[in-house]
PDB file of C-alpha atoms and ligand atoms in Angstrom:
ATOM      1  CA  UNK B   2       0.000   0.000   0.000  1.00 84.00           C
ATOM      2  CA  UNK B   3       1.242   3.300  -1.165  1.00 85.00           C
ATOM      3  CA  UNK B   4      -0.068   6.570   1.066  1.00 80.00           C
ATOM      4  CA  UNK B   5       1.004  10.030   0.939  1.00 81.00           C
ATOM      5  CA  UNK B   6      -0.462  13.454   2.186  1.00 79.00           C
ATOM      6  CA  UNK B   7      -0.780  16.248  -0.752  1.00 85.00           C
ATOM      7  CA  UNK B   8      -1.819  19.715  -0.605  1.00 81.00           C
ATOM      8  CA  UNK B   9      -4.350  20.584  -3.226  1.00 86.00           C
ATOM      9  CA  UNK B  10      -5.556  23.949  -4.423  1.00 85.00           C
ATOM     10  CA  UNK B  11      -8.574  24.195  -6.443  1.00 86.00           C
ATOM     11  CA  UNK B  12      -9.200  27.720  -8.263  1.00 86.00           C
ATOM     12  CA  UNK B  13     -12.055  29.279  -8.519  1.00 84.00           C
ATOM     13  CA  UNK B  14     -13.614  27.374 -11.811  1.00 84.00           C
ATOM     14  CA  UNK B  15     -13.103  24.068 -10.806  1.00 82.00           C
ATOM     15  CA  UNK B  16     -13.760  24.661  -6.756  1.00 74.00           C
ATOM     16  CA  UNK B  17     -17.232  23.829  -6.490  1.00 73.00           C
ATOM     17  CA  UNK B  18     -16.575  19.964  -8.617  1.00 78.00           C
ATOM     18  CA  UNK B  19     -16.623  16.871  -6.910  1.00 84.00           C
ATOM     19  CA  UNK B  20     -13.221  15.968  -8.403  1.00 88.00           C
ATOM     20  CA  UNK B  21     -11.703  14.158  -5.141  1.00 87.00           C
ATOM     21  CA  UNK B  22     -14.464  11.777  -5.232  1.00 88.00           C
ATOM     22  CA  UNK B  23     -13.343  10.576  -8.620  1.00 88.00           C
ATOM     23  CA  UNK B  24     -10.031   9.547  -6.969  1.00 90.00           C
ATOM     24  CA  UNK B  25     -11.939   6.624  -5.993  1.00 91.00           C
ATOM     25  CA  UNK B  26     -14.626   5.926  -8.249  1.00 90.00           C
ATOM     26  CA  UNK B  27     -12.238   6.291 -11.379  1.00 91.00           C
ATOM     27  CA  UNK B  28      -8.544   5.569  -9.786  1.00 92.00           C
ATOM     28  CA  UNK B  29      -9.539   3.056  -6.823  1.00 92.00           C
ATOM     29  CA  UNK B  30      -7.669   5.672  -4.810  1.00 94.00           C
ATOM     30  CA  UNK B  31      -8.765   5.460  -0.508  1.00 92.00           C
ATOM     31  CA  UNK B  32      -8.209   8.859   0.676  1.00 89.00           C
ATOM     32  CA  UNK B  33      -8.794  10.760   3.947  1.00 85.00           C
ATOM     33  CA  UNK B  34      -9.525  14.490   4.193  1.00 84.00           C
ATOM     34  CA  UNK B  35      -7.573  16.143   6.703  1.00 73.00           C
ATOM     35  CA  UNK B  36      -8.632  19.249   5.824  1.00 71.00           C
ATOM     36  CA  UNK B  37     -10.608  21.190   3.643  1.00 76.00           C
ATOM     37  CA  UNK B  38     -11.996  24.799   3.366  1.00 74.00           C
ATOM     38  CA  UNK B  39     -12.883  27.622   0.735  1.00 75.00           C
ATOM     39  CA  UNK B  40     -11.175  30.908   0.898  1.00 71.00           C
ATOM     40  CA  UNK B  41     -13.129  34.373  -0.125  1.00 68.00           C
ATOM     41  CA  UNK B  42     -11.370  34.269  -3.181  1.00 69.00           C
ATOM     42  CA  UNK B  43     -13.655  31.028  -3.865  1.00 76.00           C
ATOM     43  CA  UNK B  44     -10.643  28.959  -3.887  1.00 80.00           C
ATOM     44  CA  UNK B  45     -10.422  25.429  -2.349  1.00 82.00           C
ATOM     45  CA  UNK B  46      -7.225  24.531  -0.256  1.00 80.00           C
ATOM     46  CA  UNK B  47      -7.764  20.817   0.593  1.00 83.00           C
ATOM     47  CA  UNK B  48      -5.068  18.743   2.902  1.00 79.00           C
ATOM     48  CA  UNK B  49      -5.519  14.976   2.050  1.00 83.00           C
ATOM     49  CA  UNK B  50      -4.015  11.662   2.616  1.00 82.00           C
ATOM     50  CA  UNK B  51      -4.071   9.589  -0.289  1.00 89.00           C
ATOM     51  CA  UNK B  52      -3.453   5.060  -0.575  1.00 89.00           C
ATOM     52  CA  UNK B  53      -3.499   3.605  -3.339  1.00 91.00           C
ATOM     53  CA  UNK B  54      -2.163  -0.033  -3.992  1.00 90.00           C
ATOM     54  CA  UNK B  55       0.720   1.091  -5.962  1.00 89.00           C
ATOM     55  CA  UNK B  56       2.969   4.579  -7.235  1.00 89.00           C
ATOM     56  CA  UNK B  57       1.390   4.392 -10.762  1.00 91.00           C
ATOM     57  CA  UNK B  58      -1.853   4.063  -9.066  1.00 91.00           C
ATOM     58  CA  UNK B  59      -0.915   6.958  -7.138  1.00 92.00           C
ATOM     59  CA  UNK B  60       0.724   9.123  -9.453  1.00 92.00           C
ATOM     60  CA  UNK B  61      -1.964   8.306 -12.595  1.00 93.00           C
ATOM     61  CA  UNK B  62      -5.045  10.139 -10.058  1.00 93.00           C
ATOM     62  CA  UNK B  63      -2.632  13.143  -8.991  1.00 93.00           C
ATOM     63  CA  UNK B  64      -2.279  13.615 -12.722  1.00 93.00           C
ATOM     64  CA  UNK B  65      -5.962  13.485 -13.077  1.00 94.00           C
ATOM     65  CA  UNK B  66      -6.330  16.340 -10.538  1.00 93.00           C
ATOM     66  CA  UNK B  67      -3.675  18.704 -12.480  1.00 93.00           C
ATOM     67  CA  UNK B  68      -5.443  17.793 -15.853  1.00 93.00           C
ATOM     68  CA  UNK B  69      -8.489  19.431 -14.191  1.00 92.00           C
ATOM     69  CA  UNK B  70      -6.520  22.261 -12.717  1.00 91.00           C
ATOM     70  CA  UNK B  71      -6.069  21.686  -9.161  1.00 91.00           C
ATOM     71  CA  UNK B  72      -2.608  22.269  -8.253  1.00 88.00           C
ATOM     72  CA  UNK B  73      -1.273  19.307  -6.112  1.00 88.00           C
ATOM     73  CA  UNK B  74       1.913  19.589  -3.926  1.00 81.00           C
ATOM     74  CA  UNK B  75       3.913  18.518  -1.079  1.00 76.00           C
ATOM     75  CA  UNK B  76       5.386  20.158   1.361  1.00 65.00           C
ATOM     76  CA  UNK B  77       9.100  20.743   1.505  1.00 65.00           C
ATOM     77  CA  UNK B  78       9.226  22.801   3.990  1.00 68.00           C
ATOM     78  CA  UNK B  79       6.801  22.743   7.305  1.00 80.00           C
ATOM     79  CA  UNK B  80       5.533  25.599   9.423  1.00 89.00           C
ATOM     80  CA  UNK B  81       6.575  25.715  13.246  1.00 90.00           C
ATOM     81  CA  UNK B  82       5.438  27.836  16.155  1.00 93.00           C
ATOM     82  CA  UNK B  83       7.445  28.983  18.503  1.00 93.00           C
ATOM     83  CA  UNK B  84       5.667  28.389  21.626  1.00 93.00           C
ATOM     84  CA  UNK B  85       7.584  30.623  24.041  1.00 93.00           C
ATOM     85  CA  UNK B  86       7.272  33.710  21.623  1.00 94.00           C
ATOM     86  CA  UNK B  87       3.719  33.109  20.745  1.00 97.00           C
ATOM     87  CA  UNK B  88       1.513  35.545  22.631  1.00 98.00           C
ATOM     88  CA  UNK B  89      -1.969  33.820  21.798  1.00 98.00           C
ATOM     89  CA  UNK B  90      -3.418  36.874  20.330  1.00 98.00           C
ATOM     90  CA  UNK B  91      -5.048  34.923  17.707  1.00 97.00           C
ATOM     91  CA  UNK B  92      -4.394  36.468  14.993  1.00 97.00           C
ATOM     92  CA  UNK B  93      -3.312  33.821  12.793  1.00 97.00           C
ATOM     93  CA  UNK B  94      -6.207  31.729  13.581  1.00 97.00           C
ATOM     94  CA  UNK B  95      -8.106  34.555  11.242  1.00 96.00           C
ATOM     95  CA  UNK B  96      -6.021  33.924   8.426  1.00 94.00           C
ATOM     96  CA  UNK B  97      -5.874  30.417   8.543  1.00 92.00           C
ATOM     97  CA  UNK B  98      -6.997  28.556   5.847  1.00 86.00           C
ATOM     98  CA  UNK B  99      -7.205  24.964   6.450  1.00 84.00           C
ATOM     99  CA  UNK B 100      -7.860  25.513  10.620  1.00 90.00           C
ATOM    100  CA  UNK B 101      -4.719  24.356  11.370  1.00 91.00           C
ATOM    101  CA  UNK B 102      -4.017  27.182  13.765  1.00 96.00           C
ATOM    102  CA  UNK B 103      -7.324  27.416  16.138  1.00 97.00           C
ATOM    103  CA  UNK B 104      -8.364  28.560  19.817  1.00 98.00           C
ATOM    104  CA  UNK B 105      -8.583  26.187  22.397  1.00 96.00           C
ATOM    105  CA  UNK B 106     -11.682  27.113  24.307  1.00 96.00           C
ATOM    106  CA  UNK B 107     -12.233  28.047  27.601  1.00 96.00           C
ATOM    107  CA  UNK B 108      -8.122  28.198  28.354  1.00 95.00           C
ATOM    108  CA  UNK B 109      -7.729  30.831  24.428  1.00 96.00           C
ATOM    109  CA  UNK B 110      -4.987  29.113  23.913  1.00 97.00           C
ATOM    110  CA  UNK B 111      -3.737  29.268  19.879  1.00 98.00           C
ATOM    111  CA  UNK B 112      -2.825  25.968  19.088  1.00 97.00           C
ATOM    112  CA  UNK B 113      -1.222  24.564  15.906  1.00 95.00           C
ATOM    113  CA  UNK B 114      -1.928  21.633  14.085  1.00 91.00           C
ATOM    114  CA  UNK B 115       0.936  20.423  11.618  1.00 84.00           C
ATOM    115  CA  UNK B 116      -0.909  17.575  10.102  1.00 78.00           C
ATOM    116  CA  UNK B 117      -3.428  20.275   8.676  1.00 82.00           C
ATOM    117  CA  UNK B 118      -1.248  23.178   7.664  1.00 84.00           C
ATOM    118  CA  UNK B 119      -0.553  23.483   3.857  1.00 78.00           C
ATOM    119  CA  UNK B 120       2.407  25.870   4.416  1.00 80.00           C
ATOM    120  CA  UNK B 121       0.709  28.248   2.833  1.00 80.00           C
ATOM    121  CA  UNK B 122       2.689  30.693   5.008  1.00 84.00           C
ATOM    122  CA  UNK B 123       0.030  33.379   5.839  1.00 89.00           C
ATOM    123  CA  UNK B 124       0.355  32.737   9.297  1.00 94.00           C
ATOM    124  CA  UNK B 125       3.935  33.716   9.322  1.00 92.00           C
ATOM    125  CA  UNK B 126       3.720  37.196   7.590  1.00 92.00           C
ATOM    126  CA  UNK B 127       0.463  37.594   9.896  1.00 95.00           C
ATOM    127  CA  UNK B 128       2.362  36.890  13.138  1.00 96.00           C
ATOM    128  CA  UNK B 129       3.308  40.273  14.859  1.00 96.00           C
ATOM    129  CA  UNK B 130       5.897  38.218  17.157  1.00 96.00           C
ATOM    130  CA  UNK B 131       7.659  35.816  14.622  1.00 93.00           C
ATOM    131  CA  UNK B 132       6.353  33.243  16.215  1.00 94.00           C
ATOM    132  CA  UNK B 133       5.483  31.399  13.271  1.00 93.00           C
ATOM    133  CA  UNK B 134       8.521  30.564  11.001  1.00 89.00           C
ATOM    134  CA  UNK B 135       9.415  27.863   8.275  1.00 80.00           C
ATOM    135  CA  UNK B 136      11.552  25.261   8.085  1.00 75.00           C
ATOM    136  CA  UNK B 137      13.129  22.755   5.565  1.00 63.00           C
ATOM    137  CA  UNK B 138      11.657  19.666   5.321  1.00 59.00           C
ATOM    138  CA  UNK B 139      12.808  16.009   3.251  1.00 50.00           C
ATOM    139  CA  UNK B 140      11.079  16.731  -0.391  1.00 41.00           C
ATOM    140  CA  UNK B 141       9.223  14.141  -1.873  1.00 48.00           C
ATOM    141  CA  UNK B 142       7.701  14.628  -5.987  1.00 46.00           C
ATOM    142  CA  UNK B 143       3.568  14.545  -6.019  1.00 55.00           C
ATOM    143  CA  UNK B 144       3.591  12.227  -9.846  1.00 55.00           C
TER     144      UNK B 144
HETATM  145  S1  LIG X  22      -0.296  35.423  15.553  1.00 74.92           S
HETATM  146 FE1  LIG X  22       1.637  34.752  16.461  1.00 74.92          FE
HETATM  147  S2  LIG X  22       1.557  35.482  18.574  1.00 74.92           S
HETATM  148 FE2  LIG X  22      -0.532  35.565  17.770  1.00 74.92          FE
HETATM  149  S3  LIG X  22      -1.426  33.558  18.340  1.00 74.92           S
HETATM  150 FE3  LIG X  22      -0.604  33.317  16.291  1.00 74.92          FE
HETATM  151  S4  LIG X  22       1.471  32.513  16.617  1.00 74.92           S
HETATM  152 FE4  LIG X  22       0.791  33.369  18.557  1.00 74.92          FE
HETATM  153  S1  LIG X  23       1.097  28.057   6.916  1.00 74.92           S
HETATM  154 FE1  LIG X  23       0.052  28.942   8.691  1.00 74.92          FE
HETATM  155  S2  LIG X  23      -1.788  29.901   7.841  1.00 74.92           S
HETATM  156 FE2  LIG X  23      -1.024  28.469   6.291  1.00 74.92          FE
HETATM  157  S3  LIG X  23      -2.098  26.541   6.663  1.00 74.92           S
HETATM  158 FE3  LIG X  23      -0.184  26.436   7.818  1.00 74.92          FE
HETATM  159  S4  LIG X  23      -0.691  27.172   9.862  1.00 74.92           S
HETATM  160 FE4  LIG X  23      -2.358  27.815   8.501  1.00 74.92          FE
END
């Protein structure tokens, strides 16, 4: 079994298709949705883990996806947070667009979730401490 998380942006024409669901029915592709949301621009920023039996298998649905015009990466770098800088103001929660960064009710504590975050690196021009910051990561090539 082959699995891999990808980062998909949809633009605005194609945002609104159910184009992930023909992963499976046309590609036999399993995959779980991390995270998903639609930005006021009307683009779709998606965060999913995708298995598939084999690479090919893999690499022949991610190719699908581009043909349609959804942009499908992998991160090689990863967002951090610097926990003793951050001052919880929340601000990046507002500009978050997959909820990776979110308030932990009642303590309003910002908390970061890395297995959601599509680096899309708002959250570190956002941050008024430089609490957020990027770092390298091992690349892998999305087909
Ligand atoms: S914007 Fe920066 S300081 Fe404010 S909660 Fe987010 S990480 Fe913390
Ligand atoms: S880079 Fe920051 S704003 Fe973008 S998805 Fe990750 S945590 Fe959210």
């Amino acid at each position: 079994m082959y699995s891999k998380i990808v980062i998909l942006t949809f633009p605005r024409e194609v945002a609104q298709k159910a184009l992930v669901c023909q992963l499976t029915r046309k590609y036999d592709l399993l995959f779980n949705i991390l995270s998903a949301k639609i930005s006021n621009k009307k683009e779709g920023y998606m965060v999913l883990e995708i298995s598939s039996v084999s690479r090919a298998a893999f690499n022949k649905g991610v190719n699908f996806l581009k043909e349609q015009g959804v942009s499908v990466s992998s991160p090689e770098h990863r967002i951090y947070k610097d926990e003793e800088i951050c001052t919880h103001c929340g601000a990046c929660t507002a500009v978050c667009p997959t909820e990776a960064l979110y308030i932990k009710r009642p303590q309003m504590e910002v908390i970061f979730d890395q297995e959601k975050c599509s680096v899309c690196e708002l959250c570190v021009v956002t941050c008024p401490t430089r609490a957020m910051g990027l770092f390298s990561a091992e690349t892998q090539d999305v087909a």
